[in-house]
Tab-separated table of N, CA, C and O in Angstrom:
chain	number	residue	atom	x	y	z
W	1	MET	N	4.448	75.000	38.985
W	1	MET	CA	4.266	74.489	40.349
W	1	MET	C	2.849	74.679	40.843
W	1	MET	O	2.332	73.846	41.524
W	2	LEU	N	2.226	75.791	40.405
W	2	LEU	CA	0.873	76.006	40.842
W	2	LEU	C	-0.106	75.041	40.173
W	2	LEU	O	-1.215	74.795	40.664
W	3	GLY	N	0.313	74.477	39.045
W	3	GLY	CA	-0.475	73.469	38.350
W	3	GLY	C	-0.625	72.239	39.242
W	3	GLY	O	-1.680	71.594	39.257
W	4	TRP	N	0.433	71.876	40.018
W	4	TRP	CA	0.373	70.731	40.900
W	4	TRP	C	-0.580	71.063	42.033
W	4	TRP	O	-1.301	70.169	42.495
W	5	VAL	N	-0.601	72.314	42.497
W	5	VAL	CA	-1.540	72.656	43.539
W	5	VAL	C	-2.967	72.494	43.115
W	5	VAL	O	-3.779	71.892	43.863
W	6	ILE	N	-3.281	72.932	41.900
W	6	ILE	CA	-4.615	72.793	41.382
W	6	ILE	C	-4.993	71.349	41.188
W	6	ILE	O	-6.085	70.911	41.514
W	7	THR	N	-4.004	70.538	40.737
W	7	THR	CA	-4.239	69.078	40.515
W	7	THR	C	-4.642	68.448	41.830
W	7	THR	O	-5.599	67.671	41.936
W	8	PHE	N	-3.810	68.677	42.888
W	8	PHE	CA	-4.096	68.061	44.194
W	8	PHE	C	-5.334	68.602	44.824
W	8	PHE	O	-6.096	67.856	45.499
W	9	LEU	N	-5.688	69.861	44.525
W	9	LEU	CA	-6.930	70.395	45.078
W	9	LEU	C	-8.149	69.723	44.403
W	9	LEU	O	-9.089	69.397	45.104
W	10	ILE	N	-8.077	69.517	43.108
W	10	ILE	CA	-9.152	68.839	42.436
W	10	ILE	C	-9.319	67.340	42.881
W	10	ILE	O	-10.402	66.913	43.141
W	11	ILE	N	-8.176	66.681	43.082
W	11	ILE	CA	-8.164	65.320	43.615
W	11	ILE	C	-8.823	65.352	44.997
W	11	ILE	O	-9.701	64.404	45.300
W	12	ALA	N	-8.484	66.300	45.830
W	12	ALA	CA	-9.072	66.374	47.149
W	12	ALA	C	-10.578	66.629	47.114
W	12	ALA	O	-11.362	66.036	47.863
W	13	LEU	N	-11.005	67.504	46.225
W	13	LEU	CA	-12.429	67.811	46.101
W	13	LEU	C	-13.209	66.565	45.642
W	13	LEU	O	-14.253	66.285	46.221
W	14	ILE	N	-12.699	65.877	44.659
W	14	ILE	CA	-13.381	64.684	44.145
W	14	ILE	C	-13.381	63.598	45.206
W	14	ILE	O	-14.387	62.951	45.421
W	15	ALA	N	-12.282	63.389	45.883
W	15	ALA	CA	-12.190	62.415	46.956
W	15	ALA	C	-13.128	62.748	48.133
W	15	ALA	O	-13.767	61.853	48.697
W	16	GLY	N	-13.247	64.014	48.407
W	16	GLY	CA	-14.151	64.410	49.462
W	16	GLY	C	-15.608	64.196	49.099
W	16	GLY	O	-16.412	63.737	49.958
W	17	VAL	N	-15.966	64.454	47.869
W	17	VAL	CA	-17.295	64.229	47.398
W	17	VAL	C	-17.669	62.743	47.434
W	17	VAL	O	-18.838	62.338	47.818
W	18	LEU	N	-16.699	61.883	47.035
W	18	LEU	CA	-16.913	60.478	47.007
W	18	LEU	C	-16.789	59.794	48.374
W	18	LEU	O	-17.037	58.582	48.518
W	19	GLY	N	-16.373	60.540	49.383
W	19	GLY	CA	-16.315	60.035	50.747
W	19	GLY	C	-14.999	59.411	51.130
W	19	GLY	O	-14.924	58.701	52.110
W	20	PHE	N	-13.961	59.651	50.395
W	20	PHE	CA	-12.619	59.120	50.765
W	20	PHE	C	-11.911	60.215	51.607
W	20	PHE	O	-11.138	61.001	51.087
W	21	GLY	N	-12.178	60.193	52.885
W	21	GLY	CA	-11.665	61.239	53.778
W	21	GLY	C	-10.185	61.303	53.860
W	21	GLY	O	-9.582	62.366	53.916
W	22	GLY	N	-9.557	60.078	53.937
W	22	GLY	CA	-8.101	60.066	54.056
W	22	GLY	C	-7.388	60.604	52.841
W	22	GLY	O	-6.422	61.366	52.952
W	23	VAL	N	-7.859	60.229	51.684
W	23	VAL	CA	-7.240	60.747	50.444
W	23	VAL	C	-7.502	62.241	50.283
W	23	VAL	O	-6.565	62.945	49.917
W	24	ALA	N	-8.652	62.684	50.629
W	24	ALA	CA	-8.967	64.120	50.533
W	24	ALA	C	-8.040	64.907	51.508
W	24	ALA	O	-7.521	65.955	51.071
W	25	GLY	N	-7.889	64.461	52.679
W	25	GLY	CA	-7.073	65.188	53.602
W	25	GLY	C	-5.607	65.204	53.211
W	25	GLY	O	-4.927	66.221	53.367
W	26	ALA	N	-5.119	64.080	52.728
W	26	ALA	CA	-3.716	64.055	52.294
W	26	ALA	C	-3.515	64.945	51.050
W	26	ALA	O	-2.462	65.634	50.987
W	27	SER	N	-4.456	64.925	50.135
W	27	SER	CA	-4.313	65.802	48.984
W	27	SER	C	-4.346	67.252	49.331
W	27	SER	O	-3.621	68.066	48.751
W	28	ILE	N	-5.164	67.636	50.268
W	28	ILE	CA	-5.269	69.073	50.715
W	28	ILE	C	-3.963	69.444	51.398
W	28	ILE	O	-3.423	70.528	51.094
W	29	GLU	N	-3.395	68.570	52.153
W	29	GLU	CA	-2.109	68.894	52.811
W	29	GLU	C	-0.953	69.068	51.792
W	29	GLU	O	-0.155	69.938	51.875
W	30	ILE	N	-0.932	68.188	50.752
W	30	ILE	CA	0.085	68.272	49.740
W	30	ILE	C	-0.134	69.573	48.950
W	30	ILE	O	0.843	70.281	48.633
W	31	ALA	N	-1.381	69.917	48.617
W	31	ALA	CA	-1.697	71.161	47.879
W	31	ALA	C	-1.246	72.385	48.672
W	31	ALA	O	-0.633	73.322	48.108
W	32	LYS	N	-1.506	72.376	49.986
W	32	LYS	CA	-1.113	73.513	50.816
W	32	LYS	C	0.390	73.648	50.859
W	32	LYS	O	0.960	74.758	50.746
W	33	THR	N	1.115	72.517	51.029
W	33	THR	CA	2.540	72.570	51.125
W	33	THR	C	3.172	73.087	49.829
W	33	THR	O	4.015	73.976	49.852
W	34	ILE	N	2.694	72.592	48.677
W	34	ILE	CA	3.281	73.093	47.420
W	34	ILE	C	2.948	74.527	47.168
W	34	ILE	O	3.711	75.287	46.654
W	35	PHE	N	1.728	74.944	47.610
W	35	PHE	CA	1.363	76.320	47.412
W	35	PHE	C	2.257	77.263	48.192
W	35	PHE	O	2.715	78.282	47.679
W	36	PHE	N	2.493	76.915	49.466
W	36	PHE	CA	3.392	77.769	50.292
W	36	PHE	C	4.830	77.738	49.804
W	36	PHE	O	5.486	78.812	49.876
W	37	ILE	N	5.295	76.646	49.272
W	37	ILE	CA	6.630	76.583	48.656
W	37	ILE	C	6.683	77.538	47.449
W	37	ILE	O	7.632	78.291	47.299
W	38	ALA	N	5.662	77.553	46.637
W	38	ALA	CA	5.595	78.399	45.483
W	38	ALA	C	5.602	79.887	45.871
W	38	ALA	O	6.256	80.688	45.304
W	39	VAL	N	4.817	80.189	46.949
W	39	VAL	CA	4.783	81.573	47.434
W	39	VAL	C	6.153	82.030	47.954
W	39	VAL	O	6.642	83.145	47.640
W	40	VAL	N	6.808	81.160	48.729
W	40	VAL	CA	8.172	81.509	49.221
W	40	VAL	C	9.128	81.684	48.115
W	40	VAL	O	9.931	82.634	48.079
W	41	LEU	N	9.124	80.787	47.096
W	41	LEU	CA	10.033	80.952	45.977
W	41	LEU	C	9.754	82.205	45.191
W	41	LEU	O	10.673	82.871	44.665
W	42	PHE	N	8.448	82.595	45.052
W	42	PHE	CA	8.123	83.824	44.358
W	42	PHE	C	8.693	85.008	45.123
W	42	PHE	O	9.289	85.932	44.531
W	43	ILE	N	8.513	85.023	46.413
W	43	ILE	CA	8.964	86.194	47.232
W	43	ILE	C	10.485	86.252	47.161
W	43	ILE	O	11.111	87.355	46.968
W	44	VAL	N	11.167	85.137	47.269
W	44	VAL	CA	12.669	85.146	47.180
W	44	VAL	C	13.150	85.666	45.813
W	44	VAL	O	14.008	86.507	45.763
W	45	SER	N	12.461	85.144	44.778
W	45	SER	CA	12.929	85.673	43.424
W	45	SER	C	12.596	87.140	43.216
W	45	SER	O	13.373	87.839	42.571
W	46	ALA	N	11.519	87.615	43.776
W	46	ALA	CA	11.195	89.017	43.669
W	46	ALA	C	12.179	89.900	44.418
W	46	ALA	O	12.660	90.944	43.910
W	47	VAL	N	12.567	89.462	45.630
W	47	VAL	CA	13.576	90.201	46.396
W	47	VAL	C	14.908	90.181	45.692
W	47	VAL	O	15.615	91.245	45.621
W	48	ILE	N	15.316	89.056	45.195
W	48	ILE	CA	16.602	88.958	44.457
W	48	ILE	C	16.584	89.861	43.199
W	48	ILE	O	17.541	90.527	42.906
W	49	GLY	N	15.441	89.824	42.507
W	49	GLY	CA	15.329	90.683	41.333
W	49	GLY	C	15.411	92.153	41.624
W	49	GLY	O	16.083	92.930	40.906
W	50	VAL	N	14.817	92.584	42.709
W	50	VAL	CA	14.917	93.963	43.146
W	50	VAL	C	16.326	94.315	43.582
W	50	VAL	O	16.841	95.386	43.294
W	51	ALA	N	16.911	93.400	44.319
W	51	ALA	CA	18.319	93.662	44.823
W	51	ALA	C	19.305	93.753	43.735
W	51	ALA	O	20.273	94.556	43.784
W	52	ARG	N	19.119	92.983	42.703
W	52	ARG	CA	20.066	93.014	41.572
W	52	ARG	C	19.847	94.242	40.693
W	52	ARG	O	20.769	94.614	39.958
W	53	GLY	N	18.678	94.796	40.735
W	53	GLY	CA	18.398	95.937	39.888
W	53	GLY	C	18.405	95.648	38.399
W	53	GLY	O	19.285	96.098	37.664
W	54	ARG	N	17.492	94.781	38.001
W	54	ARG	CA	17.472	94.339	36.639
W	54	ARG	C	17.443	95.530	35.643
W	54	ARG	O	16.731	96.517	35.883
W	55	ASN	N	18.224	95.417	34.598
W	55	ASN	CA	18.266	96.444	33.580
W	55	ASN	C	17.218	96.203	32.511
W	55	ASN	O	16.962	95.058	32.132
W	56	ARG	N	16.647	97.223	32.004
W	56	ARG	CA	15.718	97.016	30.903
W	56	ARG	C	16.417	96.886	29.588
W	56	ARG	O	17.423	97.497	29.334
W	57	VAL	N	15.856	96.021	28.797
W	57	VAL	CA	16.548	95.750	27.507
W	57	VAL	C	15.870	96.605	26.427
W	57	VAL	O	14.760	96.904	26.369
């Protein structure tokens, strides 16, 4: 999922350099959204992992 964030960030940077303001802005917003979703999913999985008390193999 973070690969998508990096992809949209690169698209936004290239679009910004070339002067495509609308594309750059949209790509940055998509990258931010995907990044925050990834962070929330990580926190949820970490909390569930701690709550379950994973056993070592």
